[in-house]
Coordinates of C-alpha atoms in Angstrom, one line a residue:
X1 CA 25.3 125.9 158.4
X2 CA 24.0 128.3 161.0
X3 CA 27.0 130.5 160.9
X4 CA 26.9 130.7 157.1
X5 CA 23.4 132.2 156.8
X6 CA 22.9 133.9 160.2
X7 CA 19.3 132.9 160.2
X8 CA 17.4 131.7 163.3
X9 CA 16.5 128.0 163.2
X10 CA 12.7 128.4 162.8
X11 CA 10.7 125.8 161.0
X12 CA 9.1 126.7 157.8
X13 CA 5.4 126.1 157.1
X14 CA 4.5 123.9 154.2
X15 CA 3.3 127.0 152.4
X16 CA 6.7 128.6 152.7
X17 CA 8.3 125.5 151.3
X18 CA 5.8 125.5 148.4
X19 CA 6.6 129.2 147.8
X20 CA 10.3 128.4 147.6
X21 CA 9.6 125.7 145.0
X22 CA 7.2 127.9 143.0
X23 CA 9.8 130.7 142.9
X24 CA 12.3 128.3 141.5
X25 CA 9.8 127.1 138.9
X26 CA 8.8 130.6 137.9
X27 CA 12.5 131.6 137.6
X28 CA 12.9 128.8 135.0
X29 CA 10.2 130.3 132.8
X30 CA 11.1 134.0 133.1
X31 CA 13.7 134.2 130.4
X32 CA 11.8 132.2 127.8
X33 CA 8.8 134.4 128.6
X34 CA 10.9 137.5 128.1
X35 CA 12.1 136.1 124.7
X36 CA 8.4 135.6 123.7
X37 CA 7.6 139.1 125.0
X38 CA 10.5 140.5 122.9
X39 CA 8.9 138.9 119.8
X40 CA 5.5 140.3 120.7
X41 CA 7.0 143.8 121.1
X42 CA 8.8 143.2 117.8
X43 CA 12.2 144.0 119.3
X44 CA 15.5 143.2 117.5
X45 CA 16.7 139.6 117.8
X46 CA 19.9 141.0 119.4
X47 CA 18.0 141.5 122.7
X48 CA 18.3 137.7 122.9
X49 CA 22.0 138.1 123.5
X50 CA 21.3 140.3 126.5
X51 CA 18.8 137.8 127.8
X52 CA 21.3 134.9 127.4
X53 CA 23.9 136.9 129.2
X54 CA 21.4 137.6 132.0
X55 CA 20.7 133.8 132.2
X56 CA 24.4 133.1 132.4
X57 CA 24.9 135.7 135.1
X58 CA 22.1 134.3 137.3
X59 CA 23.4 130.8 136.7
X60 CA 26.9 131.8 137.7
X61 CA 25.6 133.3 140.9
X62 CA 23.5 130.3 141.7
X63 CA 26.4 127.9 141.1
X64 CA 28.6 130.0 143.3
X65 CA 26.0 129.9 146.0
X66 CA 25.7 126.1 145.8
X67 CA 29.4 125.7 146.0
X68 CA 29.7 127.9 149.0
X69 CA 26.8 126.0 150.7
X70 CA 28.8 122.7 150.0
X71 CA 31.9 124.2 151.7
X72 CA 33.8 124.8 148.4
X73 CA 36.0 127.9 148.0
X74 CA 36.5 127.6 144.3
X75 CA 34.4 129.3 141.6
X76 CA 32.4 127.5 139.0
X77 CA 34.3 126.2 135.9
X78 CA 34.7 129.1 133.4
X79 CA 35.2 126.6 130.6
X80 CA 31.4 126.0 130.6
X81 CA 30.6 129.6 129.8
X82 CA 30.6 129.6 126.0
X83 CA 28.8 126.3 125.5
X84 CA 26.2 127.4 128.1
X85 CA 25.8 130.8 126.4
X86 CA 25.4 129.2 123.0
X87 CA 22.7 126.7 124.3
X88 CA 20.8 129.5 126.1
X89 CA 21.0 131.8 123.1
X90 CA 19.7 128.9 120.9
X91 CA 16.8 128.2 123.2
X92 CA 15.8 131.8 123.4
X93 CA 16.2 132.2 119.6
X94 CA 13.9 129.2 119.1
X95 CA 11.2 130.7 121.3
X96 CA 11.6 134.1 119.6
X97 CA 11.2 132.6 116.1
X98 CA 8.3 130.4 117.0
X99 CA 6.5 133.3 118.7
X100 CA 7.3 135.6 115.8
X101 CA 6.0 133.0 113.3
X102 CA 2.7 132.7 115.2
X103 CA 2.3 136.5 115.2
X104 CA 3.1 136.7 111.5
X105 CA 0.0 134.5 110.9
X106 CA -2.3 137.2 112.3
X107 CA -0.5 140.6 111.6
X108 CA 2.4 142.2 109.8
X109 CA 5.6 142.1 111.8
X110 CA 8.7 144.3 111.5
X111 CA 11.5 143.9 113.9
X112 CA 13.3 146.9 115.4
X113 CA 16.7 147.6 113.9
X114 CA 18.7 148.4 117.0
X115 CA 18.8 148.4 120.8
X116 CA 16.7 150.7 122.8
X117 CA 15.6 151.4 126.4
X118 CA 12.9 148.8 126.0
X119 CA 15.5 146.1 125.3
X120 CA 17.7 147.1 128.3
X121 CA 14.6 147.2 130.5
X122 CA 13.4 143.8 129.3
X123 CA 16.8 142.1 129.7
X124 CA 17.9 143.9 132.9
X125 CA 14.4 143.6 134.5
X126 CA 14.1 139.9 133.8
X127 CA 17.6 139.3 135.1
X128 CA 16.9 141.3 138.3
X129 CA 13.5 139.5 138.9
X130 CA 15.0 136.1 138.4
X131 CA 17.9 136.9 140.7
X132 CA 15.5 138.1 143.3
X133 CA 13.3 135.0 143.1
X134 CA 16.3 132.7 143.4
X135 CA 17.7 134.7 146.3
X136 CA 14.4 134.6 148.1
X137 CA 14.1 130.9 147.4
X138 CA 17.6 130.2 148.6
X139 CA 17.0 132.1 151.8
X140 CA 13.9 130.0 152.5
X141 CA 15.8 126.8 151.8
X142 CA 18.7 127.9 154.1
X143 CA 16.2 128.5 156.9
X144 CA 14.7 125.0 156.4
X145 CA 18.2 123.5 156.3
X146 CA 19.2 125.3 159.5
X147 CA 16.1 124.0 161.2
X148 CA 16.8 120.4 160.1
X149 CA 20.5 120.6 161.3
X150 CA 19.4 122.0 164.6
X151 CA 16.9 119.2 165.1
X152 CA 19.5 116.6 164.2
X153 CA 22.1 118.0 166.6
X154 CA 19.7 118.5 169.5
X155 CA 19.7 114.9 170.9
X156 CA 23.5 114.9 170.9
X157 CA 24.0 118.3 172.6
X158 CA 25.6 118.3 176.1
X159 CA 23.0 118.2 178.9
X160 CA 20.4 116.5 176.8
X161 CA 21.8 112.9 177.1
X162 CA 19.8 110.4 179.3
X163 CA 21.0 110.3 182.8
X164 CA 23.0 113.5 182.6
X165 CA 21.2 115.1 185.6
X166 CA 19.6 117.7 183.4
X167 CA 16.1 116.7 184.4
X168 CA 14.0 113.6 183.9
X169 CA 15.5 111.1 181.6
X170 CA 13.5 111.2 178.3
X171 CA 15.8 109.3 176.1
X172 CA 14.4 107.2 173.3
X173 CA 14.1 104.0 175.4
X174 CA 12.3 105.8 178.3
X175 CA 9.3 107.3 176.4
X176 CA 6.0 105.4 176.6
X177 CA 4.6 103.7 173.6
X178 CA 7.9 103.5 171.8
X179 CA 9.2 101.1 169.2
X180 CA 12.4 99.5 170.4
X181 CA 14.3 97.0 168.2
X182 CA 11.2 96.4 166.0
X183 CA 8.8 95.7 168.9
X184 CA 6.0 98.0 170.2
X185 CA 6.3 98.6 173.9
X186 CA 3.1 99.7 175.6
X187 CA 3.3 100.6 179.3
X188 CA -0.4 99.6 180.0

């Protein structure tokens, strides 16, 4: 794991772990929020296709990242692309229609008839922001995973075994106030 990420095995603070989780949570709501914003801005419903494509792109990158972390060399199954695209488009369309319906209660609405720079900025910006949040979260998670792997390997590293001559023996059985085979051992 260390060679995959090239990160030093430093422990993360609880705040950094919470940040990684919050980034993942925010990234889940970014595309639906962009669909609602498209309705508020009265953009064409065709922008939802760009948003769904952005969702698919970010999802593809994340699946590839998880496969690489698991040691797989294959790419994600491309057969799941069209069903995933249809589900994402339906979700975004539902949010778009509900938001537009709520807006129609309070004001007149007229959707744009084509694509514009606003549509490209909305879809591209949302995709870039979600990708950035996921990459940052994955980097924090990789740092924590590297720290855990280092801590697990440390007792088994050469020169750290009890009685190896690398200093005073501090194996699990030689520390004071330790639990050995279910019993508490107190040196006093």
